[in-house]
mmCIF file of C-alpha atoms in Angstrom:
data_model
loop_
_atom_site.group_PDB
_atom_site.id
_atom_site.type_symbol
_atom_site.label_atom_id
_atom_site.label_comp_id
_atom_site.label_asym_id
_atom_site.label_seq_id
_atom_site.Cartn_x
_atom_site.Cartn_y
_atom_site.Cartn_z
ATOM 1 C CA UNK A 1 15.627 -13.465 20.915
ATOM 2 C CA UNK A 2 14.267 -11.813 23.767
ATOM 3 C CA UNK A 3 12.610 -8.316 23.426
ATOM 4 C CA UNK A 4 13.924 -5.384 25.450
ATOM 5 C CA UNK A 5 12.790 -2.629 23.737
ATOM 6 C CA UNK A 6 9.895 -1.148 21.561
ATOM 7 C CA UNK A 7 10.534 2.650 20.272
ATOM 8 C CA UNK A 8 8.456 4.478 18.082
ATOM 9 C CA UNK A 9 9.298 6.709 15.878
ATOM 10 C CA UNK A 10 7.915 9.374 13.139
ATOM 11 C CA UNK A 11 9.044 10.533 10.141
ATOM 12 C CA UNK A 12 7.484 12.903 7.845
ATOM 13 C CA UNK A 13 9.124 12.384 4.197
ATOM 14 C CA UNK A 14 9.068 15.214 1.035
ATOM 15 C CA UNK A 15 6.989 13.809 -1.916
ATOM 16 C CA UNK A 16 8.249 13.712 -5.406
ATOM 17 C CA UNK A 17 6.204 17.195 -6.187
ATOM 18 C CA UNK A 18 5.598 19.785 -4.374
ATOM 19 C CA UNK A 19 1.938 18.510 -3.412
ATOM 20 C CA UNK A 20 0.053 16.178 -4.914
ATOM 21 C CA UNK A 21 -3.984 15.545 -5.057
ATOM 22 C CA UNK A 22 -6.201 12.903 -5.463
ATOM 23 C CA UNK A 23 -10.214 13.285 -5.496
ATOM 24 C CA UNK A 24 -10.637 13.332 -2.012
ATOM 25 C CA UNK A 25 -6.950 14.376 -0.535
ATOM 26 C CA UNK A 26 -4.088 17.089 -0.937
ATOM 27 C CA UNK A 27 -0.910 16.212 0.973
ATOM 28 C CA UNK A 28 3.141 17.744 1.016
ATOM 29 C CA UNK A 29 4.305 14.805 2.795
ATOM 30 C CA UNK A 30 4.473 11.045 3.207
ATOM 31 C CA UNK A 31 4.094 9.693 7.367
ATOM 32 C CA UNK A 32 6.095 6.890 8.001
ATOM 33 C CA UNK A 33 5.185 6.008 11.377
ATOM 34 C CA UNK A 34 6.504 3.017 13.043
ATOM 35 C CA UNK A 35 8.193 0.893 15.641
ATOM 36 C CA UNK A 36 12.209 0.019 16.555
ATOM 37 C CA UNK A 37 11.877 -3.296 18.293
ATOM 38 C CA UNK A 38 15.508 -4.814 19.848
ATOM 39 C CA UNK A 39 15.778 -8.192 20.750
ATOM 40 C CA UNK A 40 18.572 -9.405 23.354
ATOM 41 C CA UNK A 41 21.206 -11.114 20.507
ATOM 42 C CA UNK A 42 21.407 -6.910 19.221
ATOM 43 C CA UNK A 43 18.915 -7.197 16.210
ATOM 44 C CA UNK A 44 17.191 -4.479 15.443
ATOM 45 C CA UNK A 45 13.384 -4.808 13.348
ATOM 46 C CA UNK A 46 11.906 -2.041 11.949
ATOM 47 C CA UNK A 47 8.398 -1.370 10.905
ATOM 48 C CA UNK A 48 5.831 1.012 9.933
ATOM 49 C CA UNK A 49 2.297 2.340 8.728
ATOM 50 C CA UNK A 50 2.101 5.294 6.119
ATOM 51 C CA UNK A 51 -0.212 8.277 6.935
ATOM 52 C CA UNK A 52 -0.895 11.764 5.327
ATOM 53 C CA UNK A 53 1.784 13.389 7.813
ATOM 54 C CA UNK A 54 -0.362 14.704 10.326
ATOM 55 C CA UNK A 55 0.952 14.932 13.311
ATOM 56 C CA UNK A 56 -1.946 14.607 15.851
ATOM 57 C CA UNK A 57 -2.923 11.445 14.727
ATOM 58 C CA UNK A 58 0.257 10.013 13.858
ATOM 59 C CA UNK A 59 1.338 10.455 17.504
ATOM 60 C CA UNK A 60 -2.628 8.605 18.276
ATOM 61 C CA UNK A 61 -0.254 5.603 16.635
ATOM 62 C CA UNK A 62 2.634 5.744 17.858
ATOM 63 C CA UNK A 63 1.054 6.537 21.887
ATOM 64 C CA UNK A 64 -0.902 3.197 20.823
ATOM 65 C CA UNK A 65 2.490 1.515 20.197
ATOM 66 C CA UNK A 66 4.266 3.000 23.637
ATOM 67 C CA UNK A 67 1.682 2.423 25.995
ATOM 68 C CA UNK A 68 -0.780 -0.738 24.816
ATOM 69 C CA UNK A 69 1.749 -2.970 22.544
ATOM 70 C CA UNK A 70 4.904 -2.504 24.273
ATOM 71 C CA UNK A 71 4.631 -3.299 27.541
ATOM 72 C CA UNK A 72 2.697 -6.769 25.925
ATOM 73 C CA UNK A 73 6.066 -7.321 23.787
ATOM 74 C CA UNK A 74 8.927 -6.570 26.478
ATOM 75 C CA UNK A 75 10.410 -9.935 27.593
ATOM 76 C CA UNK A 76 8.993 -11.969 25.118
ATOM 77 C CA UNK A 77 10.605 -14.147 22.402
ATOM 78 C CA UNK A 78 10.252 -12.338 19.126
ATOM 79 C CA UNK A 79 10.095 -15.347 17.174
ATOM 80 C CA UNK A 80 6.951 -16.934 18.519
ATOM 81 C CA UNK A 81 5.437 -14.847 16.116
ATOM 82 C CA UNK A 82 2.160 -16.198 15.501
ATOM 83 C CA UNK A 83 1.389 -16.285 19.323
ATOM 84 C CA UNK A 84 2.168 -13.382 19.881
ATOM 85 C CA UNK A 85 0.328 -11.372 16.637
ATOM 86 C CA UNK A 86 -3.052 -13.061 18.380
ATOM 87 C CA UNK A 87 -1.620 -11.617 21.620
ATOM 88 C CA UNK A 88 -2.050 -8.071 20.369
ATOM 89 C CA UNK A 89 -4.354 -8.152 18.038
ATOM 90 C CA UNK A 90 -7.070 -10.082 20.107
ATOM 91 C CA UNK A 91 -6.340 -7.945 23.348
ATOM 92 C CA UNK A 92 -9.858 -7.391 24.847
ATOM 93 C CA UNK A 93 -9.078 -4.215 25.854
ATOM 94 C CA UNK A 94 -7.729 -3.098 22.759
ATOM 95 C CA UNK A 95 -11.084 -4.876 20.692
ATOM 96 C CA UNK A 96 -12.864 -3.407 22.937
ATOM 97 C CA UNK A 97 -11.741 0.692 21.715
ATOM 98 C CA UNK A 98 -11.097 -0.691 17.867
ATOM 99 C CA UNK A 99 -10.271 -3.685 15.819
ATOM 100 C CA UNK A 100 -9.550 -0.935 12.923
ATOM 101 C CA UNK A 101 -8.381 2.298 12.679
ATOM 102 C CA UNK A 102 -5.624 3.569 15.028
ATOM 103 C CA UNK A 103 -5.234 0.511 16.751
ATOM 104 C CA UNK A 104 -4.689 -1.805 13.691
ATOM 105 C CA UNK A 105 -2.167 0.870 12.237
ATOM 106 C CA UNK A 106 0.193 0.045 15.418
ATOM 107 C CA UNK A 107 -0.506 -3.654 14.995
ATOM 108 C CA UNK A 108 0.428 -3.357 11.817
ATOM 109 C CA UNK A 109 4.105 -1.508 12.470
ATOM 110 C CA UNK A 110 4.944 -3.366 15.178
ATOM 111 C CA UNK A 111 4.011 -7.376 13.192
ATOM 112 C CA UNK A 112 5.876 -5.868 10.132
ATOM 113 C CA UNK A 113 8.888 -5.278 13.205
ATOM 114 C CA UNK A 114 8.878 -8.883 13.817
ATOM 115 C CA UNK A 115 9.103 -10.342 10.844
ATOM 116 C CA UNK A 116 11.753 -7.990 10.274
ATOM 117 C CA UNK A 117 13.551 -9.410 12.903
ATOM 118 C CA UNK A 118 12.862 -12.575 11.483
ATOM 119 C CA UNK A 119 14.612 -12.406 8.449
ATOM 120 C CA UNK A 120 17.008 -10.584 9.522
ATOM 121 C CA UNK A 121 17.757 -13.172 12.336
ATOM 122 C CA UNK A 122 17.716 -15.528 9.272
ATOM 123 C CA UNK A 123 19.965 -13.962 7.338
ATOM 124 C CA UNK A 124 17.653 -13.802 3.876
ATOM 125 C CA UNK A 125 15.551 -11.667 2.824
ATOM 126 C CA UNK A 126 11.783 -11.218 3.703
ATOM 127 C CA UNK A 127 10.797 -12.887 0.677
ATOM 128 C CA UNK A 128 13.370 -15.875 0.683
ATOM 129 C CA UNK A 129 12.352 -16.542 4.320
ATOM 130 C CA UNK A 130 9.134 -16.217 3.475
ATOM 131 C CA UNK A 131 9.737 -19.682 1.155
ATOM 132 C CA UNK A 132 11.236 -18.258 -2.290
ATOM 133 C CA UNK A 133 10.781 -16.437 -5.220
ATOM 134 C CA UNK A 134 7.575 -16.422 -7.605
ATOM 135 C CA UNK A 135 8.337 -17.749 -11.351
ATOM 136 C CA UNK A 136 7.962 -14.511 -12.952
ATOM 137 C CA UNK A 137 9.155 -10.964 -12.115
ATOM 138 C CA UNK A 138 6.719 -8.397 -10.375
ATOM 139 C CA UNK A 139 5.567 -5.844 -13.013
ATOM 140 C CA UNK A 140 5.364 -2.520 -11.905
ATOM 141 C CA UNK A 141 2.682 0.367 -12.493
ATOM 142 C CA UNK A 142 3.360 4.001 -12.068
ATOM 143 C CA UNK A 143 1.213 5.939 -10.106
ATOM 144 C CA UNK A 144 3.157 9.139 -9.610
ATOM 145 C CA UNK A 145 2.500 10.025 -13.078
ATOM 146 C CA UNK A 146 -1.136 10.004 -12.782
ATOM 147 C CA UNK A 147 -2.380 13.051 -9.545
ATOM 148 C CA UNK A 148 -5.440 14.409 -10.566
ATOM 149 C CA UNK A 149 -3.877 17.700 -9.407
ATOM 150 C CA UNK A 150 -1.712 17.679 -12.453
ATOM 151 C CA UNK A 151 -2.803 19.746 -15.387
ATOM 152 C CA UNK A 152 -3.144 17.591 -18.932
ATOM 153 C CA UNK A 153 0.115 18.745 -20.285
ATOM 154 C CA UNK A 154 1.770 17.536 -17.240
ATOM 155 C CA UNK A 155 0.202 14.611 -17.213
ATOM 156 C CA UNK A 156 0.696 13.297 -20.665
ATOM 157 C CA UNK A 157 4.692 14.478 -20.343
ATOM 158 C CA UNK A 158 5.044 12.691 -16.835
ATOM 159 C CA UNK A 159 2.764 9.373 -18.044
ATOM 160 C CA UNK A 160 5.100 9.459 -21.931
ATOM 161 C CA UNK A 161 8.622 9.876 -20.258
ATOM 162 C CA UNK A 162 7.901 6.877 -17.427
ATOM 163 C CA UNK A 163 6.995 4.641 -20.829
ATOM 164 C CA UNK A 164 9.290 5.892 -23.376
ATOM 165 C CA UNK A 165 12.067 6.752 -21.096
ATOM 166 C CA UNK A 166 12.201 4.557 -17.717
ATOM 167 C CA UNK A 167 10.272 1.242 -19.515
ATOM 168 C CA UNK A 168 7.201 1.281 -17.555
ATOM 169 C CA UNK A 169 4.342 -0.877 -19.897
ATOM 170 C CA UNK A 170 1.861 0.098 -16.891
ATOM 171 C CA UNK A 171 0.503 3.300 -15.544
ATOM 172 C CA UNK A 172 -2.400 4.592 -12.853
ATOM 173 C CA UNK A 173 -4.340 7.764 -13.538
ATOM 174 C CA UNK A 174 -6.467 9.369 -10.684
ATOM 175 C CA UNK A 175 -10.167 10.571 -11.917
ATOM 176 C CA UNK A 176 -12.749 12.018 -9.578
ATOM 177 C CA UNK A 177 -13.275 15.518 -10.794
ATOM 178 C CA UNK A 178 -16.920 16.604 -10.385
ATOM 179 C CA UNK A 179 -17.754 16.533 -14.228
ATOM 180 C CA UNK A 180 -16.513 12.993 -14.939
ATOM 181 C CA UNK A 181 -16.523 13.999 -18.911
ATOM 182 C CA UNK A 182 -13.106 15.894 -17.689
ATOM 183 C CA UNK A 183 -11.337 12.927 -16.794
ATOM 184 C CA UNK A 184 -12.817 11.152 -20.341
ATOM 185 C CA UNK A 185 -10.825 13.833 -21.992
ATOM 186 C CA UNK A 186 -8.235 12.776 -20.530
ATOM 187 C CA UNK A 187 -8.027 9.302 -20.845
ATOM 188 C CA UNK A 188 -8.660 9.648 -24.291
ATOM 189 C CA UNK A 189 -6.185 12.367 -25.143
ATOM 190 C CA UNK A 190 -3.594 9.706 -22.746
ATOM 191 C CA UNK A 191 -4.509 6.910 -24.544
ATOM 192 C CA UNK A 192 -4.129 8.536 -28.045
ATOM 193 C CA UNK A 193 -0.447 9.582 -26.939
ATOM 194 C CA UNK A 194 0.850 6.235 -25.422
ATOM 195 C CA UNK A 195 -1.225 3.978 -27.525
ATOM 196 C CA UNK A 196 -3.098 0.360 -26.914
ATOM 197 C CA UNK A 197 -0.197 -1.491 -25.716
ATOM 198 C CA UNK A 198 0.241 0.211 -22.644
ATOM 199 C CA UNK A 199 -1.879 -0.816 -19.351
ATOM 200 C CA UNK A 200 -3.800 2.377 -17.775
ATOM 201 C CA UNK A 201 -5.458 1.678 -14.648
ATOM 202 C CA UNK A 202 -7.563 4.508 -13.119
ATOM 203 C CA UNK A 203 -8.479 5.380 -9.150
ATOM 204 C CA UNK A 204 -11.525 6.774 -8.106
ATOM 205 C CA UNK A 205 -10.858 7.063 -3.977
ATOM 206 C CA UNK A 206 -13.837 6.502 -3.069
ATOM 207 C CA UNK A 207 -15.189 9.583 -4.557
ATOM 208 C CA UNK A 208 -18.864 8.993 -6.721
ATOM 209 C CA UNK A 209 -21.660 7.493 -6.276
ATOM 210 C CA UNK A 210 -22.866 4.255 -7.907
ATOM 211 C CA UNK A 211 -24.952 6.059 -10.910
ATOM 212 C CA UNK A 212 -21.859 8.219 -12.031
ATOM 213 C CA UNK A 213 -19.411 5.529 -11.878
ATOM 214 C CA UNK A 214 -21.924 3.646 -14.186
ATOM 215 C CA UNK A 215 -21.794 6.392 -16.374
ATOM 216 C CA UNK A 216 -18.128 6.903 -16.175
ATOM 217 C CA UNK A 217 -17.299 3.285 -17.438
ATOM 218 C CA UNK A 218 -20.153 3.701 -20.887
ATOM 219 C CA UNK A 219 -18.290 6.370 -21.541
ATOM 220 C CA UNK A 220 -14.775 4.974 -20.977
ATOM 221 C CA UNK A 221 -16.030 1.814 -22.818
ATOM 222 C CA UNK A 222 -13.463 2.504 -25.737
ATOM 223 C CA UNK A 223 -10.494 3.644 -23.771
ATOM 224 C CA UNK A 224 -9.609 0.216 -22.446
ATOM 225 C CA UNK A 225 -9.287 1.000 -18.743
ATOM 226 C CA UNK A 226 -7.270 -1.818 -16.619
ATOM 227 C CA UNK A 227 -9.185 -1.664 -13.375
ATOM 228 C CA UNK A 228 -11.146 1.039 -11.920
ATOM 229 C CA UNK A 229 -9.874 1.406 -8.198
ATOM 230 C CA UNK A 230 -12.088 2.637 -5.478
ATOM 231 C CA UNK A 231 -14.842 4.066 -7.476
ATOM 232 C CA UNK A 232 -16.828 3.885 -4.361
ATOM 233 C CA UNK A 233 -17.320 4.566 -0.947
ATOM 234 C CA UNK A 234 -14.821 2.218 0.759
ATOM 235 C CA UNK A 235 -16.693 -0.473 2.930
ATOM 236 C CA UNK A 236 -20.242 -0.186 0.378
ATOM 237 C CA UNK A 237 -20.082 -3.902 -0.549
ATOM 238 C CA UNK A 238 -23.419 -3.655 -2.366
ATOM 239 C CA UNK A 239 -22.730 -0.592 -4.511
ATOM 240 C CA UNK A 240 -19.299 -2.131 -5.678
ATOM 241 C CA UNK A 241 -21.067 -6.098 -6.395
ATOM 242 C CA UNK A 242 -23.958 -3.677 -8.487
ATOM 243 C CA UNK A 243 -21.062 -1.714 -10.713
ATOM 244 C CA UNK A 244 -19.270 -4.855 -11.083
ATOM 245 C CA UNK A 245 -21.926 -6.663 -12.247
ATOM 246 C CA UNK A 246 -22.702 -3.159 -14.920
ATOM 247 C CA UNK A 247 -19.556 -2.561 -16.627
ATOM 248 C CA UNK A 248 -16.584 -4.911 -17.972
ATOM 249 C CA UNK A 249 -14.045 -2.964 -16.196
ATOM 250 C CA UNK A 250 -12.566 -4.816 -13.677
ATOM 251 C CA UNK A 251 -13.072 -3.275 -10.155
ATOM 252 C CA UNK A 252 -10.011 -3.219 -8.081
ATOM 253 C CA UNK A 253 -9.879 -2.304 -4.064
ATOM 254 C CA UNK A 254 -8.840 -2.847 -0.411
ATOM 255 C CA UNK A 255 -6.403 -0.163 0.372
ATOM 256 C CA UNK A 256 -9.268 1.041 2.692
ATOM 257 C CA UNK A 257 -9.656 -2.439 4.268
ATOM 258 C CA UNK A 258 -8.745 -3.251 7.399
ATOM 259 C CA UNK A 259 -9.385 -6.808 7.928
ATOM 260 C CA UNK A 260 -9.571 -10.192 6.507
ATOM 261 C CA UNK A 261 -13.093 -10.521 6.898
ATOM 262 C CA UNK A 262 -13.677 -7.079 5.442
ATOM 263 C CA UNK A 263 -12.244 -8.414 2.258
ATOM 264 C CA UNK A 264 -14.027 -11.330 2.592
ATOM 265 C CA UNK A 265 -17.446 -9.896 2.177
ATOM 266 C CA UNK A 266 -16.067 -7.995 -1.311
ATOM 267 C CA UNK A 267 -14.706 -11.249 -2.678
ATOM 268 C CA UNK A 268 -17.761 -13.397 -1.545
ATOM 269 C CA UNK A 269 -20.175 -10.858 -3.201
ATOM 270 C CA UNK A 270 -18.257 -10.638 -6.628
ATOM 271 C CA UNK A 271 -17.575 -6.548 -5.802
ATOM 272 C CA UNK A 272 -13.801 -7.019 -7.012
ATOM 273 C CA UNK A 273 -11.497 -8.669 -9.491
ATOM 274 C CA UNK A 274 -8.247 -7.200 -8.192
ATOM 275 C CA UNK A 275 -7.823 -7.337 -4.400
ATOM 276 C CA UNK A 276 -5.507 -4.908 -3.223
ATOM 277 C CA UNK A 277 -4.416 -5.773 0.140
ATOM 278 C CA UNK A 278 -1.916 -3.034 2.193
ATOM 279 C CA UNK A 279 0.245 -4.620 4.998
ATOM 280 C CA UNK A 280 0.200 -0.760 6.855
ATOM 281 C CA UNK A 281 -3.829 -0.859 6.959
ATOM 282 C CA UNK A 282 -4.166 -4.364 7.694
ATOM 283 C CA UNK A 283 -2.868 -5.908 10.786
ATOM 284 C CA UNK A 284 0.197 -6.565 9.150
ATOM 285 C CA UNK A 285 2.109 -8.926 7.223
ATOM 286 C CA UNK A 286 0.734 -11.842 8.958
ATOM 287 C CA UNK A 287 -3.040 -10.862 8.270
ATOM 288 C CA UNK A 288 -1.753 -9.749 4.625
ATOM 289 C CA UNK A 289 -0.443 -13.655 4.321
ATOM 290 C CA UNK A 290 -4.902 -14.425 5.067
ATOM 291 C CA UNK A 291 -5.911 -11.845 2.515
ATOM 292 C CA UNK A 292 -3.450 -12.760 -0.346
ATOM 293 C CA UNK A 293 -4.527 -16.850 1.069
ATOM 294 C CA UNK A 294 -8.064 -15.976 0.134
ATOM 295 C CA UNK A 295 -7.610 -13.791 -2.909
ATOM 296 C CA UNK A 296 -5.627 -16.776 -4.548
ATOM 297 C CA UNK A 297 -8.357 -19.594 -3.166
ATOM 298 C CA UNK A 298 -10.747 -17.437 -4.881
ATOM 299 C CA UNK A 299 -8.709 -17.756 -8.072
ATOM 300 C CA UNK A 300 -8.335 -13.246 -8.278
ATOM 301 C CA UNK A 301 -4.859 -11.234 -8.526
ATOM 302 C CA UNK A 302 -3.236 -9.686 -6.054
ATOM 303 C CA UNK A 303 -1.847 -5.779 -6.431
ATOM 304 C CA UNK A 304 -0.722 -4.749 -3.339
ATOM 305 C CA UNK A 305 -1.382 -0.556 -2.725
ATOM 306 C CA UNK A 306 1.624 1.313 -1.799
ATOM 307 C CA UNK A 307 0.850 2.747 1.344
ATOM 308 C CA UNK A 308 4.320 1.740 2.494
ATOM 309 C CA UNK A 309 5.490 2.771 -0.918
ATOM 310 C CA UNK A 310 6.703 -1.379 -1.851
ATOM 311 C CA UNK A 311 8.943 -1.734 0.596
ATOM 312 C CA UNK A 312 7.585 -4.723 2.034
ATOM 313 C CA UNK A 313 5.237 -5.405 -0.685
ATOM 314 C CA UNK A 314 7.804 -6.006 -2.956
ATOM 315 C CA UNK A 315 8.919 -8.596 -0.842
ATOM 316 C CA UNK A 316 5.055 -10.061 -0.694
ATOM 317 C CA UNK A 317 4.857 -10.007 -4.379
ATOM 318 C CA UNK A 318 7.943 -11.800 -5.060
ATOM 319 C CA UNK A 319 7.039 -14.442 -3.072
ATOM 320 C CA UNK A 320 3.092 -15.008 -3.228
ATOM 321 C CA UNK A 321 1.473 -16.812 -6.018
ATOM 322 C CA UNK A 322 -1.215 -14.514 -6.711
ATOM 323 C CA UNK A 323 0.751 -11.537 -7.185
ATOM 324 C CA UNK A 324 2.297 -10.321 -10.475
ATOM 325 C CA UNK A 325 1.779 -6.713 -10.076
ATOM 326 C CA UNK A 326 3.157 -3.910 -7.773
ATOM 327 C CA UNK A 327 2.152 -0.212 -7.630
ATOM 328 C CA UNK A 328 5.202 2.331 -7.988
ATOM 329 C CA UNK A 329 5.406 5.632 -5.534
ATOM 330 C CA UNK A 330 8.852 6.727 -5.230
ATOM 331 C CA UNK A 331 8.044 9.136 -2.188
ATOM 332 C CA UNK A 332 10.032 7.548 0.394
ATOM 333 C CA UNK A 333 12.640 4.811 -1.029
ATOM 334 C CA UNK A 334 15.916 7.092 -0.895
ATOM 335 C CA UNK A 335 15.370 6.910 2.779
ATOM 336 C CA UNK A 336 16.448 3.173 3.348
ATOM 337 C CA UNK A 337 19.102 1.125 3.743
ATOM 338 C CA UNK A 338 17.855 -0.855 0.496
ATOM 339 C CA UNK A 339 15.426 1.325 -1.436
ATOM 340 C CA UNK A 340 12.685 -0.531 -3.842
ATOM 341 C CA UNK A 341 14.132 -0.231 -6.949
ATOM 342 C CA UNK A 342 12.324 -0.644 -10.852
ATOM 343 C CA UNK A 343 14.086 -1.488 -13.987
ATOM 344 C CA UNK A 344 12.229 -1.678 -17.331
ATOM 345 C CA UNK A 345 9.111 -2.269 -15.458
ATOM 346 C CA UNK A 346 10.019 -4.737 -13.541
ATOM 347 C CA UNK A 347 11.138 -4.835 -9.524
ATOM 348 C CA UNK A 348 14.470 -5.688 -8.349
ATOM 349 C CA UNK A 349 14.277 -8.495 -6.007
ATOM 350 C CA UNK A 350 16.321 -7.372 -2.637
ATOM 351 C CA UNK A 351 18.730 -9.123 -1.494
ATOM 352 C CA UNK A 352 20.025 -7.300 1.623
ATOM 353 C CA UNK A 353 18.555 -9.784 5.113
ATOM 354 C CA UNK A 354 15.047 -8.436 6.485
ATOM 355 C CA UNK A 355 12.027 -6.135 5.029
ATOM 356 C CA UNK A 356 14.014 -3.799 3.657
ATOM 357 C CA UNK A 357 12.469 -1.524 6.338
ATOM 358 C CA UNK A 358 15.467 -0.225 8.157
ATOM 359 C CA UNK A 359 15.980 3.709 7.756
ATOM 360 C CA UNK A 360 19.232 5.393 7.082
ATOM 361 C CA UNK A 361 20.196 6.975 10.448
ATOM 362 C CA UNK A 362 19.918 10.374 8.316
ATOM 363 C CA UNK A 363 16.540 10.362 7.958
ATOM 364 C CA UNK A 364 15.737 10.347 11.704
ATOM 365 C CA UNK A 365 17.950 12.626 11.977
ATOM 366 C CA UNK A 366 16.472 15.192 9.238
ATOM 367 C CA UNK A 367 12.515 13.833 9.083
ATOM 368 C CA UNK A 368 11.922 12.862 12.593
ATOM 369 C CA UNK A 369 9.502 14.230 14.438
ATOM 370 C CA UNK A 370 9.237 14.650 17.946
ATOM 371 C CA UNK A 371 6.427 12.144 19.831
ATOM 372 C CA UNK A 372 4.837 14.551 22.016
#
C-alpha cells in the first residue's frame, strides 16, 4: 500500500443559519481543509482539519501539506502508521517553525488520511478496526441550538423543538456576553421551559476572566449547569485548577489544545473534569488515542468537540472506554458519503469501511476552493 499521491483540498461549507456567534467569533461558513492520499492497490483516504473558512490561512495548511508532508509520505507504505506519524510529527525542521498551530492542523489531516486508508483497506469501519464497539450508545448534545447570537425567543424555540421534537435529553448553550447576569436570564428562563431532566451544558470560549467566571457559577448555582466549557483563556492552567477548585460545576476543555502534554498539565493540576480532546487540533487520531489513554487512566470522561463536526469522533466514541458523550453540529454532514447521523439522542454507529471522511464528489465540485 504504497503512497503515490498526497492532494489537498479546501472546502468552505454553508452553516445551518445564516451566521452564527459565539463570545469571541462570528462565522458564515465551516473550513474543511484536508488531504486526498492514494495508495498503489487504488484506495483513496481522506482527511481533514475544520477552520473558520478563511482562506489565507487555510491555504497556510494546506501549502504545509503540499510542500513539508508530502514529499515525506510519497513512496512509503501507508500502513506503517505509527512510524511514520513520528516521521512527521517529529521532523526537526518542522519542530523547529511549530509543534502547534498550522503545522499540527496538517498533521492532523493527513494521520486522520491514514487511518482512513486503514480501515478502509480493512474493510470495517474506523471504529471496528479500531477493536469494537463500547457497551453503551454515544449520547449526543446539541450545540446548534445554543449561539449566543440568537435572541431568547430563538433560543428557547430551537433548544424545546431539538428535546420535544428530535429526542435530544442534552443541550449546549454559549454565554460570554459582557454582563454575565444576561446569560443568567437565560439559563433560567431555558431551564424553566425544558425542565430538570434535561442536561444543559454551557461554553464560555475562552472569554472572562477568573473573578467573573467565579461569579457566573454563584449565580448559576441553582440552574444545574452540566459543565462549564472554556470559561477561560485557553492554555491558563492555573486560572482553570483555581475555578475548579471554587465552584461545583464541572469544568470541561481542550478544543484549544494541541498536544498531549498540553492536556496533561490540565489533568495533572485538577483544572478539568471533562477532557475534550479534537482529532483536527491535535495531531490526529493517533495523538487523540494518548489523550483519551490519559483521560481514562485518570479515571475523567471523554466529550470529544466537534471541530470536524463527529465525523471521526463518532467513530472514537464508539469505540473508547471513556467516552459516552458526543457534541452535535450538523454544519457539514450532508456533504459525505456517510453523514453522522442522531436518533433519539443517540449516534448511529456507521457501518460503511473507513472514517466516514470521504466527500461526495459534489461538494468539491460546489465548495471547493481554489489552493492558490
Amino acid at each position: 500500500m504504497k503512497i503515490v499521491s498526497v492532494d489537498p483540498f479546501i472546502l468552505h461549507l454553508p452553516l445551518t443559519s445564516d451566521s452564527i456567534s459565539d463570545s469571541t467569533h462570528s462565522i458564515t461558513h465551516w473550513g474543511v481543509v484536508g488531504a486526498r492520499i492514494a495508495t498503489s492497490d487504488g484506495l483513496v483516504g481522506y482527511g481533514f482539519t475544520g477552520t473558520h473558512a478563511h482562506l489565507p490561512s487555510d491555504r497556510l495548511v494546506t501549502s504545509c501539506i503540499a510542500h513539508c508532508y508530502a514529499p515525506l509520505l510519497l513512496g512509503e507504505d501507508a500502513g506503517d502508521h505509527a512510524r511514520l506519524w513520528t516521521k512527521l510529527a517529529r521532523n526537526p525542521a518542522l519542530q523547529w517553525v511549530g509543534r502547534a498551530g498550522i503545522t499540527h492542523l496538517a498533521l492532523a489531516a493527513v494521520d486522520v488520511a491514514l487511518w482512513d486508508l486503514a480501515a478502509k483497506r480493512a474493510g470495517v469501519p474506523l471504529w471496528q478496526h479500531l477493536g469494537g464497539a463500547r457497551p453503551a450508545p454515544v449520547e449526543a448534545y446539541n450545540t446548534d441550538i445554543g449561539w449566543l447570537s440568537f435572541d431568547l425567543p430563538t433560543l428557547i424555540d430551537k433548544s424545546a423543538r431539538a428535546v420535544e421534537e428530535e429526542g435530544f435529553t442534552r443541550i449546549k448553550v454559549k454565554v460570554g456576553h459582557a454582563d454575565p447576569g444576561t446569560d443568567i436570564a437565560r439559563l433560567a428562563a431555558l431551564r424553566q421551559r425544558l425542565g430538570s431532566a434535561v442536561r444543559i451544558a454551557i461554553d464560555g470560549n475562552g472569554k472572562w476572566d477568573l473573578p467573573t467566571c467565579q461569579r457566573f457559577c454563584t449565580l448559576a448555582r441553582d440552574l444545574d449547569i452540566f459543565w462549564f466549557e472554556e470559561p477561560l483563556w485557553y492554555d491558563d492552567v492555573a486560572g482553570h485548577a483555581k475555578l475548579a477548585r471554587s465552584t461545583s460545576i464541572p469544568v470541561a476543555l481542550g478544543e484549544q489544545l494541541y498536544t498531549v502534554d498540553a492536556f496533561n498539565a490540565f489533568v495533572s493540576a485538577g483544572a478539568v473534569a471533562y477532557v475534550q480532546p479534537d482529532v483536527t487540533r491535535l495531531g490526529g487520531i493517533s495523538e487523540y488515542i494518548q489523550v483519551a489513554d490519559l483521560a481514562h487512566a485518570n479515571r475523567l470522561p471523554v466529550a470529544p468537540h466537534a471541530g470536524e463536526m463527529s465525523q471521526v469522533h463518532v467513530h472514537l466514541s464508539t469505540w473508547h472506554p471513556a467516552s459516552g458523550i458526543l457534541e452535535y453540529i450538523p454544519w457539514i454532514k450532508d456533504q459525505f458519503e456517510e453523514p453522522i447521523a442522531v436518533r433519539d439522542g443517540l449516534f448511529a454507529r456507521p457501518q460503511q469501511p473507513g472514517a466516514s471522511t470521504t466527500p461526495k464528489a459534489e461538494a468539491f465540485s460546489r465548495f471547493g476552493k481554489p489552493l492558490s
